[in-house]
């Protein structure tokens, strides 16, 4: 737990318990599996927190005092939010109402999911996308009702994107940017130069978390830190890990905690040797938009420059800026893995012409379901839809230059340097003469 | 020093205690299919949150997954011991004057890198065509790595037990689980030093040692350990490693299958498909691994066989390298019966005592003879009639 940026910029922070501390049940489904689950927490609340419903009711009650009684919309916010208040209130009735209103959950009883996951009432089990369209001649969610590999909307024609094609990256390529391969292959990215120390730079989601959540959690960091190990989770030694993080003894003091863990960029050993960088040293990464200083993990997981074009760097997404060191030579105070990267809006998304299914609801069955099903009457939609047409950060690949910044003040362990390792890998270590 | 027969090595060797006959009716055992492991470490976190989340336990991972060949927790634990041992020499035979077991105490910094070499491959970055494995022609992919889940083996000749001067470590009569009595322990760390798998660990806050407990409270309730039940990749099967072909119906229930447990079949039958980790150390570990079939056999021979020129045990083949190749082939092309047992991996959190594989259906029963699994090799697809919700998200 730490002060996130949202919390720092807020005037008021209302602490709520995590899911693990909530006694009341919650239901979950996901697009990847055909089940609905119900779970509840397993531990008492840490500190003095209030559940969401309770926090909202308390705030609403206070705000209500400023409104004359005759002008109030709700007699009692406490009654209005009753189902969500405190642990001793039972939310099962509300969950049942929710289940009853869903096309895929209407025959499920809340008691059933208390005993374990239940199958959603989907067309097929397991879940096979577009089963009805392929096997029962139902329309796809397009203007023509067919799968459209060719788009005749004006925007696509204008951009020459009416047919499916590979488009080169908007930035992370030595070839022509943002063009079909036929054109791109004969051009050169103006950022590209065939000299040393230029790299592809990418920022993928890391292995043990998705975004920045858990990015300062000790167990997570110990494993995420790979070759840098616990020492990276805990630069000052185990005592700090114990006192500040594992077993916080504080009684709500607001003193700002130093960040736990340090970001790193992975670089192939050949490329690291070229710029005289050893495992754990610092480099400055400079791109079109900015620069950052970060520690290098020498790693054969990366593609070396000798394999063609440029070397590859990977710096995981989701580190907090506090986990990067300051650039003491040219610090502009801006740091983090994404200072060099860009969010790019594909111009093909700048249109209201496209027909698509809304996120919720299924137009193919919307006339067949009863009135009390919540998505009854759902139709195809036009234009903007978050998660369908919104800009995203998916094109965060980049060309950068790298220079050595500083030598490390500690070096992590490295099993590859053990003199026994070659015999070990070759299977001849035991009984050998090493 | 008393001698004991070690079937994994096919010979007798010394063991510090007069060997109490360990062939209990019921003994804790586990099979891990390495080929299914994706190094997600859900097992490690399940174990950590269940057993070692207290003060003084920050560095302890009773369950960990390491990437071979570069990983290791503690760092280089197996390299160090392999280097110290001669061929055909157990840690009991290699013990120096005044010691019972050959071993070493890993230092603080060696425990600091549980994710060392995580996901790293061995081999040069390919510049030409990638070499695919072609086992019939003895060709292996030129880059390789695999994930090795590591936990306490609840050995039949435990080195920790042998080394403890306080007799604080004991093997439970009812299930063979090796436990450390923290009331008796004085923190001499002989177990920490002697366990070749480095699973007993010293707690600096309490001043005594701790060791993995085989999730015994769950075993007593008929459930599998947390590392098994939490595994998202269905890599593991847990059960009674000692239940052989002549055993009767579990719980005397005639409707439940008699005979072998599924783990016993995979580790002990003529169709052996799972091998112990470093049997040459001599402790008779009871976690058995289905080896990765894409990895060169030299490395696996060192890791999963006695690794001696002379082959004395009953494993298939004339040499241990042959044993590895035969087992790799069984893993790659499992028989119908083995394929049936593979369906039991991750099928239930209940502990499966006996099973049957008939045609394309596999069933399992618990220790009381209650049926806990009844499933086809392949789940049937269900198509609901009429206008139904699309399978879209």
PDB file of C-alpha atoms in Angstrom, chain B residues 155-331:
ATOM      1  CA  UNK B 155      12.226 -38.060   1.611  1.00  0.00           C
ATOM      2  CA  UNK B 156      12.254 -41.646   2.780  1.00  0.00           C
ATOM      3  CA  UNK B 157      15.868 -41.113   3.932  1.00  0.00           C
ATOM      4  CA  UNK B 158      15.594 -37.484   5.064  1.00  0.00           C
ATOM      5  CA  UNK B 159      18.977 -35.794   5.438  1.00  0.00           C
ATOM      6  CA  UNK B 160      17.474 -33.159   7.729  1.00  0.00           C
ATOM      7  CA  UNK B 161      16.226 -35.828  10.095  1.00  0.00           C
ATOM      8  CA  UNK B 162      19.542 -37.675   9.977  1.00  0.00           C
ATOM      9  CA  UNK B 163      21.516 -34.543  10.785  1.00  0.00           C
ATOM     10  CA  UNK B 164      19.457 -33.163  13.670  1.00  0.00           C
ATOM     11  CA  UNK B 165      21.321 -33.570  16.958  1.00  0.00           C
ATOM     12  CA  UNK B 166      18.127 -32.845  18.917  1.00  0.00           C
ATOM     13  CA  UNK B 167      15.930 -35.461  17.204  1.00  0.00           C
ATOM     14  CA  UNK B 168      13.551 -32.582  16.594  1.00  0.00           C
ATOM     15  CA  UNK B 169      12.746 -33.794  13.075  1.00  0.00           C
ATOM     16  CA  UNK B 170      10.542 -36.813  12.636  1.00  0.00           C
ATOM     17  CA  UNK B 171       8.686 -38.671   9.928  1.00  0.00           C
ATOM     18  CA  UNK B 172       5.010 -39.092  10.677  1.00  0.00           C
ATOM     19  CA  UNK B 173       3.907 -42.673  11.026  1.00  0.00           C
ATOM     20  CA  UNK B 174       0.602 -42.137   9.239  1.00  0.00           C
ATOM     21  CA  UNK B 175       1.744 -40.396   6.044  1.00  0.00           C
ATOM     22  CA  UNK B 176       5.544 -40.054   5.970  1.00  0.00           C
ATOM     23  CA  UNK B 177       5.425 -36.258   6.152  1.00  0.00           C
ATOM     24  CA  UNK B 178       8.703 -34.948   7.594  1.00  0.00           C
ATOM     25  CA  UNK B 179       8.060 -32.408  10.347  1.00  0.00           C
ATOM     26  CA  UNK B 180      10.259 -30.269  12.575  1.00  0.00           C
ATOM     27  CA  UNK B 181       9.250 -29.877  16.203  1.00  0.00           C
ATOM     28  CA  UNK B 182       9.962 -26.231  16.931  1.00  0.00           C
ATOM     29  CA  UNK B 183       9.697 -26.858  20.666  1.00  0.00           C
ATOM     30  CA  UNK B 184      12.649 -29.239  20.529  1.00  0.00           C
ATOM     31  CA  UNK B 185      14.681 -27.295  17.968  1.00  0.00           C
ATOM     32  CA  UNK B 186      17.565 -25.223  19.347  1.00  0.00           C
ATOM     33  CA  UNK B 187      18.492 -23.597  16.053  1.00  0.00           C
ATOM     34  CA  UNK B 188      21.766 -25.469  15.445  1.00  0.00           C
ATOM     35  CA  UNK B 189      20.939 -25.360  11.706  1.00  0.00           C
ATOM     36  CA  UNK B 190      22.212 -28.877  11.008  1.00  0.00           C
ATOM     37  CA  UNK B 191      19.076 -29.529   8.975  1.00  0.00           C
ATOM     38  CA  UNK B 192      19.606 -26.295   7.052  1.00  0.00           C
ATOM     39  CA  UNK B 193      23.100 -27.460   6.229  1.00  0.00           C
ATOM     40  CA  UNK B 194      22.329 -31.064   5.406  1.00  0.00           C
ATOM     41  CA  UNK B 195      19.224 -30.934   3.237  1.00  0.00           C
ATOM     42  CA  UNK B 196      20.555 -31.150  -0.326  1.00  0.00           C
ATOM     43  CA  UNK B 197      17.371 -29.422  -1.556  1.00  0.00           C
ATOM     44  CA  UNK B 198      17.784 -26.534   0.919  1.00  0.00           C
ATOM     45  CA  UNK B 199      14.227 -26.543   2.183  1.00  0.00           C
ATOM     46  CA  UNK B 200      14.666 -26.337   5.970  1.00  0.00           C
ATOM     47  CA  UNK B 201      15.274 -22.662   6.728  1.00  0.00           C
ATOM     48  CA  UNK B 202      16.379 -20.767   9.798  1.00  0.00           C
ATOM     49  CA  UNK B 203      14.161 -18.070  11.295  1.00  0.00           C
ATOM     50  CA  UNK B 204      16.332 -15.300  12.795  1.00  0.00           C
ATOM     51  CA  UNK B 205      13.360 -13.852  14.701  1.00  0.00           C
ATOM     52  CA  UNK B 206      12.453 -17.027  16.576  1.00  0.00           C
ATOM     53  CA  UNK B 207      15.962 -18.474  16.706  1.00  0.00           C
ATOM     54  CA  UNK B 208      14.791 -21.891  15.535  1.00  0.00           C
ATOM     55  CA  UNK B 209      14.528 -23.584  12.167  1.00  0.00           C
ATOM     56  CA  UNK B 210      11.422 -24.262  10.115  1.00  0.00           C
ATOM     57  CA  UNK B 211      10.732 -26.689   7.340  1.00  0.00           C
ATOM     58  CA  UNK B 212       7.919 -27.321   4.865  1.00  0.00           C
ATOM     59  CA  UNK B 213       5.030 -29.256   6.332  1.00  0.00           C
ATOM     60  CA  UNK B 214       3.551 -30.977   3.277  1.00  0.00           C
ATOM     61  CA  UNK B 215       0.312 -29.073   3.965  1.00  0.00           C
ATOM     62  CA  UNK B 216      -0.461 -31.779   6.567  1.00  0.00           C
ATOM     63  CA  UNK B 217      -3.691 -30.179   7.838  1.00  0.00           C
ATOM     64  CA  UNK B 218      -5.060 -30.367   4.310  1.00  0.00           C
ATOM     65  CA  UNK B 219      -3.844 -33.951   3.822  1.00  0.00           C
ATOM     66  CA  UNK B 220      -5.625 -34.933   7.047  1.00  0.00           C
ATOM     67  CA  UNK B 221      -8.859 -33.547   5.599  1.00  0.00           C
ATOM     68  CA  UNK B 222      -8.405 -35.451   2.351  1.00  0.00           C
ATOM     69  CA  UNK B 223      -7.338 -32.416   0.334  1.00  0.00           C
ATOM     70  CA  UNK B 224      -4.227 -31.924  -1.784  1.00  0.00           C
ATOM     71  CA  UNK B 225      -1.563 -29.363  -0.749  1.00  0.00           C
ATOM     72  CA  UNK B 226      -1.982 -25.692  -1.668  1.00  0.00           C
ATOM     73  CA  UNK B 227       0.729 -25.793  -4.342  1.00  0.00           C
ATOM     74  CA  UNK B 228      -1.233 -28.552  -6.071  1.00  0.00           C
ATOM     75  CA  UNK B 229      -4.741 -27.125  -5.736  1.00  0.00           C
ATOM     76  CA  UNK B 230      -3.671 -23.633  -6.807  1.00  0.00           C
ATOM     77  CA  UNK B 231      -1.810 -24.759  -9.919  1.00  0.00           C
ATOM     78  CA  UNK B 232      -3.464 -23.173 -12.931  1.00  0.00           C
ATOM     79  CA  UNK B 233      -1.581 -25.362 -15.403  1.00  0.00           C
ATOM     80  CA  UNK B 234      -2.748 -28.722 -14.031  1.00  0.00           C
ATOM     81  CA  UNK B 235       0.903 -29.716 -13.641  1.00  0.00           C
ATOM     82  CA  UNK B 236       0.503 -31.744 -10.484  1.00  0.00           C
ATOM     83  CA  UNK B 237      -0.996 -34.837  -8.980  1.00  0.00           C
ATOM     84  CA  UNK B 238      -0.702 -35.633  -5.306  1.00  0.00           C
ATOM     85  CA  UNK B 239      -1.444 -38.820  -3.413  1.00  0.00           C
ATOM     86  CA  UNK B 240      -0.324 -42.048  -1.825  1.00  0.00           C
ATOM     87  CA  UNK B 241       2.971 -42.984  -3.447  1.00  0.00           C
ATOM     88  CA  UNK B 242       3.063 -46.314  -1.567  1.00  0.00           C
ATOM     89  CA  UNK B 243      -0.255 -47.703  -2.805  1.00  0.00           C
ATOM     90  CA  UNK B 244       0.797 -50.530  -5.122  1.00  0.00           C
ATOM     91  CA  UNK B 245      -1.050 -53.009  -7.350  1.00  0.00           C
ATOM     92  CA  UNK B 246      -1.958 -55.367  -4.489  1.00  0.00           C
ATOM     93  CA  UNK B 247      -3.692 -52.804  -2.284  1.00  0.00           C
ATOM     94  CA  UNK B 248      -7.380 -53.303  -1.585  1.00  0.00           C
ATOM     95  CA  UNK B 249     -10.415 -51.088  -1.961  1.00  0.00           C
ATOM     96  CA  UNK B 250     -10.030 -47.718  -0.225  1.00  0.00           C
ATOM     97  CA  UNK B 251     -12.104 -47.526   2.955  1.00  0.00           C
ATOM     98  CA  UNK B 252     -13.155 -51.134   2.317  1.00  0.00           C
ATOM     99  CA  UNK B 253     -15.634 -49.752  -0.182  1.00  0.00           C
ATOM    100  CA  UNK B 254     -16.063 -52.357  -2.912  1.00  0.00           C
ATOM    101  CA  UNK B 255     -17.523 -49.830  -5.344  1.00  0.00           C
ATOM    102  CA  UNK B 256     -14.211 -47.940  -5.359  1.00  0.00           C
ATOM    103  CA  UNK B 257     -11.359 -49.232  -7.497  1.00  0.00           C
ATOM    104  CA  UNK B 258      -8.641 -51.236  -5.724  1.00  0.00           C
ATOM    105  CA  UNK B 259      -4.950 -51.359  -6.597  1.00  0.00           C
ATOM    106  CA  UNK B 260      -2.469 -48.670  -7.429  1.00  0.00           C
ATOM    107  CA  UNK B 261      -2.814 -44.994  -6.768  1.00  0.00           C
ATOM    108  CA  UNK B 262      -2.372 -42.844  -9.869  1.00  0.00           C
ATOM    109  CA  UNK B 263       0.860 -41.334  -8.497  1.00  0.00           C
ATOM    110  CA  UNK B 264       2.237 -44.799  -7.820  1.00  0.00           C
ATOM    111  CA  UNK B 265       1.495 -45.829 -11.406  1.00  0.00           C
ATOM    112  CA  UNK B 266       3.368 -42.848 -12.846  1.00  0.00           C
ATOM    113  CA  UNK B 267       6.394 -43.238 -10.562  1.00  0.00           C
ATOM    114  CA  UNK B 268       6.658 -46.984  -9.980  1.00  0.00           C
ATOM    115  CA  UNK B 269       4.970 -49.038 -12.706  1.00  0.00           C
ATOM    116  CA  UNK B 270       6.615 -50.631 -15.744  1.00  0.00           C
ATOM    117  CA  UNK B 271       5.452 -47.564 -17.572  1.00  0.00           C
ATOM    118  CA  UNK B 272       7.363 -45.235 -15.238  1.00  0.00           C
ATOM    119  CA  UNK B 273       7.097 -41.702 -16.532  1.00  0.00           C
ATOM    120  CA  UNK B 274       8.180 -39.576 -13.542  1.00  0.00           C
ATOM    121  CA  UNK B 275      11.651 -39.456 -11.963  1.00  0.00           C
ATOM    122  CA  UNK B 276      13.035 -38.177  -8.645  1.00  0.00           C
ATOM    123  CA  UNK B 277      15.129 -34.999  -8.477  1.00  0.00           C
ATOM    124  CA  UNK B 278      18.829 -35.809  -7.867  1.00  0.00           C
ATOM    125  CA  UNK B 279      18.348 -39.370  -6.578  1.00  0.00           C
ATOM    126  CA  UNK B 280      22.165 -39.627  -6.386  1.00  0.00           C
ATOM    127  CA  UNK B 281      22.096 -37.532  -3.226  1.00  0.00           C
ATOM    128  CA  UNK B 282      20.653 -40.630  -1.569  1.00  0.00           C
ATOM    129  CA  UNK B 283      17.665 -39.254   0.334  1.00  0.00           C
ATOM    130  CA  UNK B 284      14.928 -41.061  -1.670  1.00  0.00           C
ATOM    131  CA  UNK B 285      12.906 -37.941  -2.506  1.00  0.00           C
ATOM    132  CA  UNK B 286       9.161 -38.470  -3.024  1.00  0.00           C
ATOM    133  CA  UNK B 287       8.401 -35.739  -5.533  1.00  0.00           C
ATOM    134  CA  UNK B 288       8.661 -37.177  -9.041  1.00  0.00           C
ATOM    135  CA  UNK B 289       9.036 -35.125 -12.193  1.00  0.00           C
ATOM    136  CA  UNK B 290       7.898 -35.862 -15.731  1.00  0.00           C
ATOM    137  CA  UNK B 291      11.008 -34.515 -17.484  1.00  0.00           C
ATOM    138  CA  UNK B 292      10.892 -31.924 -20.253  1.00  0.00           C
ATOM    139  CA  UNK B 293      11.061 -33.730 -23.574  1.00  0.00           C
ATOM    140  CA  UNK B 294      12.799 -30.945 -25.504  1.00  0.00           C
ATOM    141  CA  UNK B 295      15.888 -30.700 -23.285  1.00  0.00           C
ATOM    142  CA  UNK B 296      19.190 -32.487 -24.086  1.00  0.00           C
ATOM    143  CA  UNK B 297      19.375 -35.759 -22.125  1.00  0.00           C
ATOM    144  CA  UNK B 298      22.874 -35.102 -20.721  1.00  0.00           C
ATOM    145  CA  UNK B 299      21.533 -32.362 -18.466  1.00  0.00           C
ATOM    146  CA  UNK B 300      18.500 -34.393 -17.456  1.00  0.00           C
ATOM    147  CA  UNK B 301      20.602 -37.488 -16.740  1.00  0.00           C
ATOM    148  CA  UNK B 302      22.560 -35.432 -14.227  1.00  0.00           C
ATOM    149  CA  UNK B 303      19.361 -34.029 -12.697  1.00  0.00           C
ATOM    150  CA  UNK B 304      16.870 -36.915 -12.681  1.00  0.00           C
ATOM    151  CA  UNK B 305      18.916 -40.139 -12.507  1.00  0.00           C
ATOM    152  CA  UNK B 306      21.635 -41.588 -10.223  1.00  0.00           C
ATOM    153  CA  UNK B 307      24.003 -40.466 -13.027  1.00  0.00           C
ATOM    154  CA  UNK B 308      26.406 -43.391 -12.675  1.00  0.00           C
ATOM    155  CA  UNK B 309      28.149 -45.326 -15.450  1.00  0.00           C
ATOM    156  CA  UNK B 310      26.797 -48.566 -14.052  1.00  0.00           C
ATOM    157  CA  UNK B 311      23.035 -48.751 -14.031  1.00  0.00           C
ATOM    158  CA  UNK B 312      21.787 -50.816 -11.089  1.00  0.00           C
ATOM    159  CA  UNK B 313      18.154 -49.885 -10.543  1.00  0.00           C
ATOM    160  CA  UNK B 314      15.070 -51.163 -12.356  1.00  0.00           C
ATOM    161  CA  UNK B 315      14.543 -48.157 -14.610  1.00  0.00           C
ATOM    162  CA  UNK B 316      14.154 -48.789 -18.349  1.00  0.00           C
ATOM    163  CA  UNK B 317      17.181 -48.872 -20.667  1.00  0.00           C
ATOM    164  CA  UNK B 318      20.780 -50.039 -20.277  1.00  0.00           C
ATOM    165  CA  UNK B 319      22.202 -46.665 -19.273  1.00  0.00           C
ATOM    166  CA  UNK B 320      20.702 -43.733 -17.429  1.00  0.00           C
ATOM    167  CA  UNK B 321      20.862 -41.596 -20.536  1.00  0.00           C
ATOM    168  CA  UNK B 322      18.755 -44.265 -22.222  1.00  0.00           C
ATOM    169  CA  UNK B 323      16.365 -44.181 -19.273  1.00  0.00           C
ATOM    170  CA  UNK B 324      15.928 -40.458 -19.790  1.00  0.00           C
ATOM    171  CA  UNK B 325      15.311 -40.829 -23.510  1.00  0.00           C
ATOM    172  CA  UNK B 326      12.750 -43.576 -22.961  1.00  0.00           C
ATOM    173  CA  UNK B 327      10.938 -41.548 -20.303  1.00  0.00           C
ATOM    174  CA  UNK B 328      11.072 -38.418 -22.472  1.00  0.00           C
ATOM    175  CA  UNK B 329       9.417 -40.399 -25.235  1.00  0.00           C
ATOM    176  CA  UNK B 330       6.724 -41.656 -22.852  1.00  0.00           C
ATOM    177  CA  UNK B 331       6.064 -38.078 -21.772  1.00  0.00           C
TER     178      UNK B 331
END
